[in-house]
Amino acid sequence: MYMVESKGGAIACMLFSLLLLGTWPALLTLLERRGRFPQHTYLDYTITNLLAAVIIALTFGQFGPSTPEMPNFLTQLSQDNWPSVLFAMAGGMVLSLGNLSTQYAFAFLGLSVTEVVSASITGVIGIILTSATSIFLKPVQGVGKMTCAIPFVMTGTTLNYCLDGKIYKAEIMFSGVACFLVVVSLGSAVHSFNNADNKTKLGNYSNDCRDGVRTNGVTSFRPTNFNQATNDQWHTLKDGVPHLTVYTAFFYFSSFCFVIAMVLNLTFLYYPVLNAPKSSFKAYLNDWNGRGWALLAGLVCGFGNGLQFMGGQAAGYAAADAVQALPLVSTFWGVILFGEYRRSSRMTYALLAGMLLMFTAAVAILMASSGHRK
């Protein structure tokens, strides 16, 4: 089994993951702009997203000899590791719901703001999670008591920090968290001013409805339980059972993501949400308009997630959250391909620039805080 062992290799995985995870939303947005049914698009996307996880597991997860401490992917499938498997599957469920809500949000907020705000919210989970982490996490041998009494709103990064055994420079990492909070506020302001600009440019045209699909209030939230699935910091596995490797955990993670997405979108074909058009399974099978782009988006997202987790296994999952810089890539595609913010006001441009600069600072600070897993 191939493992990323150096910090340099981990950063390379994160950067490549950043490019991929910032590109797949642009592909889905392209299909949304062309009027393809969102249910059709997401069904296609889901299939190849799982395919990417299978390819990664059967290649990187099978390279080299299998050992009792680090078994290969196929060996782990028959082991009694269900507590960790369930954590991975729970993470896949949340990711599936987040990605689905993001697709509908693209139509309302646009590619740039949706990705920036959703990525920042993924970073920011709240005081409740911080308190729960402090209460329920047990001390880990060689690490000391795992307390997280940080006196401000924290993030998914907070939980990863605790679960990773505090291998980061906390005073640096939590400064990045504060920057993410500022980004969320700026993203809201950008959308508000851009909405006003659009109303000015388009007169009485309402931006609350596009192509008959109402998307008010849709937001994306995509935290995962992947850290606990591979590190077992809550000691749920039986003695002698090895931790899930990153490839096995990613396979279960993606498999349950696939199941949830298929069930929901097959239901949405006949019972659409947000006034989306009604469809059928037969209509989906016959809809080849843009199918190639949707299938490509699934592969791109799947390989991007896989690289993020590979990097996180080496440098820590809180540092791997640096790929939340993906909105910088998505904003580039949004401006270049879709003409977002074209002929907007100076205030909108200033807020957009401030949002992206603050986001860049947050990600840079997060990467600077990374350690190396022993």
XYZ file of C-alpha atoms in Angstrom:
374
model
C 0.000 0.000 0.000
C 1.328 3.394 -0.983
C 1.405 6.004 1.792
C 2.352 9.670 1.571
C 5.046 10.066 4.235
C 6.628 13.491 3.726
C 5.210 16.929 4.398
C 6.221 17.946 0.877
C 4.290 15.036 -0.601
C 1.285 15.898 1.543
C 1.314 19.516 0.348
C 1.600 18.345 -3.269
C -1.482 16.158 -2.768
C -3.361 19.101 -1.254
C -2.460 21.472 -4.081
C -3.504 19.009 -6.781
C -6.646 18.278 -4.797
C -7.293 22.021 -4.613
C -7.240 22.280 -8.406
C -9.589 19.321 -8.868
C -12.053 20.265 -6.136
C -12.222 23.814 -7.463
C -12.992 22.605 -10.983
C -15.829 20.103 -10.621
C -18.357 22.747 -9.430
C -17.678 24.687 -12.636
C -18.605 21.607 -14.675
C -21.916 21.225 -12.835
C -22.593 24.945 -13.169
C -22.009 24.662 -16.906
C -24.771 22.061 -17.114
C -27.073 24.120 -14.887
C -26.626 27.087 -17.239
C -27.504 24.827 -20.170
C -30.779 23.862 -18.480
C -30.049 20.199 -17.745
C -32.169 18.715 -14.973
C -30.177 18.835 -11.703
C -31.384 15.338 -10.821
C -29.941 13.930 -14.062
C -26.651 15.713 -13.558
C -26.180 14.580 -9.976
C -27.045 10.941 -10.751
C -24.316 10.854 -13.415
C -21.872 12.671 -11.157
C -22.486 10.226 -8.309
C -21.653 7.153 -10.381
C -18.180 8.283 -11.406
C -17.502 9.795 -7.993
C -17.726 6.261 -6.569
C -15.715 4.897 -9.494
C -12.821 7.207 -8.570
C -12.779 5.826 -5.010
C -12.735 2.243 -6.318
C -9.841 3.024 -8.676
C -7.831 4.659 -5.875
C -8.489 1.742 -3.493
C -7.510 -0.940 -6.027
C -4.318 0.865 -7.052
C -2.742 2.903 -4.234
C -4.508 0.755 -1.649
C -3.080 -2.480 -3.073
C 0.509 -1.482 -3.908
C 3.150 -3.440 -1.994
C 2.892 -6.179 0.638
C 0.138 -6.327 3.244
C 1.206 -6.300 6.915
C -0.836 -6.867 10.106
C -0.370 -3.210 11.067
C -0.993 -1.795 7.562
C -3.170 -4.242 5.617
C -3.999 -3.666 1.985
C -7.460 -2.609 0.881
C -8.866 -6.036 -0.017
C -7.536 -7.538 3.221
C -9.312 -4.921 5.324
C -12.686 -5.593 3.744
C -12.997 -8.837 5.737
C -11.770 -7.481 9.092
C -13.934 -6.592 12.103
C -13.591 -2.824 11.775
C -17.243 -1.805 11.631
C -17.066 1.019 14.199
C -14.586 2.869 11.967
C -16.549 1.908 8.856
C -19.656 3.530 10.320
C -17.751 6.756 10.973
C -16.570 6.780 7.357
C -20.106 6.118 6.102
C -21.487 8.930 8.277
C -18.966 11.295 6.704
C -20.052 10.155 3.242
C -23.693 10.808 4.086
C -22.984 14.390 5.183
C -20.815 15.057 2.140
C -23.545 13.773 -0.171
C -26.144 16.069 1.383
C -23.737 19.004 1.234
C -22.839 18.461 -2.406
C -26.497 18.103 -3.332
C -27.480 21.368 -1.640
C -24.485 23.069 -3.263
C -25.700 22.118 -6.732
C -29.028 23.857 -6.129
C -27.264 26.839 -4.551
C -25.238 27.444 -7.734
C -28.402 28.614 -9.500
C -29.153 31.214 -6.845
C -25.822 32.493 -5.534
C -23.535 31.762 -8.475
C -20.369 29.668 -8.471
C -18.034 32.123 -6.721
C -20.034 33.064 -3.628
C -21.488 29.566 -3.140
C -18.074 27.928 -2.990
C -16.451 30.600 -0.817
C -19.239 30.660 1.752
C -19.773 26.887 1.813
C -16.043 26.213 2.201
C -15.810 28.692 5.048
C -18.873 27.228 6.772
C -17.244 23.820 6.423
C -14.396 25.303 8.405
C -16.706 26.904 10.967
C -18.813 24.442 12.966
C -19.451 26.315 16.187
C -19.047 26.369 19.925
C -21.352 23.387 20.395
C -18.955 21.110 18.509
C -16.019 22.490 20.448
C -17.755 21.811 23.752
C -18.752 18.321 22.667
C -15.178 17.614 21.634
C -13.877 18.679 25.026
C -16.429 16.530 26.848
C -16.313 13.304 24.877
C -12.733 12.929 23.665
C -10.556 10.781 25.895
C -6.846 11.383 26.528
C -4.556 9.762 23.992
C -1.347 8.098 25.120
C 1.636 10.396 24.692
C -0.550 13.392 23.905
C -2.074 14.415 27.235
C -5.543 15.649 27.970
C -7.302 16.700 24.780
C -9.086 19.900 25.747
C -10.264 22.479 23.253
C -11.375 25.427 25.355
C -10.962 28.023 22.618
C -12.961 31.175 23.462
C -14.468 31.827 20.030
C -16.516 30.091 17.354
C -14.534 27.120 16.079
C -14.578 24.833 13.105
C -14.443 21.377 11.654
C -10.750 22.184 11.826
C -11.138 22.289 15.616
C -12.343 18.705 15.799
C -9.637 17.550 13.420
C -7.060 19.363 15.554
C -8.142 17.384 18.601
C -8.491 14.058 16.795
C -5.070 14.428 15.181
C -3.371 14.677 18.569
C -2.593 18.412 18.353
C 0.173 18.011 15.796
C -0.378 21.615 14.670
C 0.687 25.022 15.932
C -2.585 26.033 17.554
C -1.833 29.739 17.848
C -1.325 29.852 14.071
C -4.142 27.520 13.046
C -6.891 29.262 14.996
C -5.885 32.603 13.510
C -6.789 31.058 10.165
C -10.128 29.990 11.605
C -10.886 33.599 12.544
C -10.122 34.629 8.952
C -12.687 32.104 7.693
C -15.325 33.770 9.854
C -14.561 37.113 8.233
C -14.830 35.479 4.795
C -18.376 34.281 5.532
C -19.426 37.843 6.363
C -17.762 39.263 3.280
C -19.372 36.575 1.105
C -22.786 37.601 2.356
C -22.004 41.233 1.583
C -20.754 40.366 -1.912
C -23.984 38.543 -2.698
C -26.099 41.398 -1.321
C -24.327 44.094 -3.362
C -24.222 41.913 -6.481
C -27.955 41.304 -6.159
C -28.511 45.064 -6.053
C -26.256 45.480 -9.111
C -28.224 42.870 -11.034
C -31.524 44.523 -10.207
C -30.131 47.802 -11.447
C -28.881 46.231 -14.670
C -31.927 44.082 -15.336
C -34.678 46.324 -14.076
C -37.526 44.402 -12.512
C -36.043 40.986 -13.210
C -36.012 38.892 -10.039
C -32.823 37.045 -9.171
C -34.685 34.870 -6.690
C -35.858 32.586 -9.477
C -33.842 31.290 -12.397
C -35.285 28.894 -14.963
C -38.195 28.191 -12.599
C -35.973 26.793 -9.860
C -36.345 28.588 -6.518
C -33.278 28.205 -4.379
C -33.818 30.629 -1.518
C -31.965 29.746 1.616
C -29.960 26.892 0.158
C -26.548 26.543 1.723
C -23.879 23.909 1.792
C -22.328 22.274 4.810
C -19.842 19.521 4.224
C -17.929 18.357 7.259
C -16.811 14.726 7.458
C -16.026 12.106 10.077
C -13.081 10.855 8.074
C -10.483 11.637 10.736
C -12.116 9.428 13.376
C -12.597 6.660 10.799
C -8.840 6.323 10.165
C -7.346 7.293 13.549
C -9.893 5.745 15.975
C -9.133 8.327 18.661
C -12.257 7.236 20.543
C -10.894 3.655 20.753
C -13.956 1.975 19.277
C -12.042 -0.856 17.579
C -11.302 -4.130 19.335
C -7.755 -4.818 20.494
C -5.568 -6.076 17.685
C -7.792 -4.736 14.888
C -5.781 -2.304 12.730
C -7.107 1.145 11.964
C -8.753 1.649 8.613
C -6.270 2.775 6.010
C -7.078 5.982 4.217
C -8.026 4.001 1.087
C -10.435 1.634 2.840
C -12.055 4.503 4.734
C -12.372 6.500 1.515
C -14.033 3.534 -0.197
C -16.704 3.204 2.505
C -17.031 6.989 2.668
C -17.710 7.211 -1.073
C -19.931 4.133 -1.126
C -22.398 5.556 1.364
C -22.201 8.936 -0.334
C -23.262 7.089 -3.498
C -26.165 5.322 -1.776
C -27.573 8.518 -0.263
C -27.224 10.451 -3.521
C -28.900 7.734 -5.589
C -31.847 7.376 -3.205
C -32.437 11.124 -2.960
C -32.062 11.915 -6.644
C -34.173 9.003 -7.824
C -36.836 10.328 -5.463
C -36.342 13.878 -6.741
C -37.002 12.682 -10.297
C -40.640 12.135 -9.376
C -40.929 14.496 -6.391
C -38.665 17.459 -7.216
C -37.714 20.104 -4.665
C -37.466 23.905 -4.997
C -39.844 23.898 -7.981
C -37.373 21.979 -10.134
C -38.897 20.250 -13.179
C -40.370 16.774 -12.777
C -38.705 13.916 -14.616
C -38.545 10.102 -14.689
C -35.956 7.343 -14.682
C -36.610 6.681 -18.371
C -36.087 10.364 -19.179
C -32.827 10.290 -17.218
C -31.531 7.264 -19.134
C -32.320 8.965 -22.449
C -30.794 12.321 -21.478
C -27.316 12.326 -23.059
C -27.128 16.099 -23.347
C -24.131 17.006 -21.196
C -23.782 13.543 -19.639
C -20.076 13.442 -20.433
C -19.470 16.648 -18.451
C -21.422 15.293 -15.460
C -19.463 12.026 -15.506
C -16.206 13.980 -15.746
C -17.242 16.149 -12.781
C -17.730 13.021 -10.667
C -14.270 11.711 -11.514
C -12.635 15.067 -10.861
C -14.359 15.416 -7.476
C -13.612 11.805 -6.490
C -9.896 12.044 -7.234
C -9.774 15.456 -5.548
C -11.288 14.054 -2.343
C -8.958 11.059 -2.465
C -5.876 13.259 -2.743
C -7.100 15.445 0.107
C -7.418 12.430 2.398
C -4.039 11.058 1.327
C -2.437 14.378 2.212
C -4.366 14.545 5.473
C -3.109 11.136 6.532
C 0.451 12.463 6.349
C 0.132 16.076 7.524
C -3.071 15.935 9.545
C -6.674 16.463 8.501
C -6.964 19.984 9.896
C -4.104 21.052 7.623
C -5.752 19.163 4.766
C -8.697 21.522 5.227
C -6.445 23.950 3.342
C -8.012 22.580 0.174
C -11.021 24.657 1.202
C -9.162 27.229 -0.891
C -10.954 25.574 -3.795
C -13.256 28.634 -4.133
C -10.261 30.557 -5.495
C -10.228 28.122 -8.404
C -14.023 28.127 -8.686
C -14.120 31.940 -8.708
C -11.627 31.961 -11.565
C -13.879 29.635 -13.564
C -16.972 31.617 -12.565
C -15.530 34.901 -13.800
C -13.861 33.510 -16.935
C -16.484 30.997 -18.113
C -19.746 32.430 -16.821
C -19.090 36.159 -16.638
C -20.060 36.480 -12.987
C -19.798 40.063 -11.653
C -19.474 41.479 -15.157
C -20.189 45.230 -15.080
C -20.852 45.175 -11.321
C -20.294 48.183 -9.062
C -16.944 49.164 -7.577
C -18.199 48.238 -4.107
C -18.995 44.708 -5.289
C -15.535 44.358 -6.821
C -13.913 45.687 -3.648
C -15.840 43.256 -1.444
C -15.083 40.362 -3.799
C -11.375 41.185 -3.738
C -11.424 41.484 0.054
C -13.214 38.163 0.386
C -10.705 36.341 -1.824
C -7.695 37.980 -0.145
C -8.962 37.056 3.306
C -9.689 33.537 2.101
C -6.156 33.241 0.715
C -4.757 34.420 4.051
C -6.874 31.898 5.966
C -5.688 28.998 3.824
C -2.036 30.101 3.984
C -2.229 30.324 7.776
C -3.849 26.899 7.972
C -1.099 25.332 5.840
C 1.589 27.076 7.906
C 0.192 25.429 11.033
C 0.549 21.882 9.673
C 2.709 19.327 11.415
C 3.766 15.817 10.492
C 2.063 12.658 11.691
C 4.481 10.370 13.509
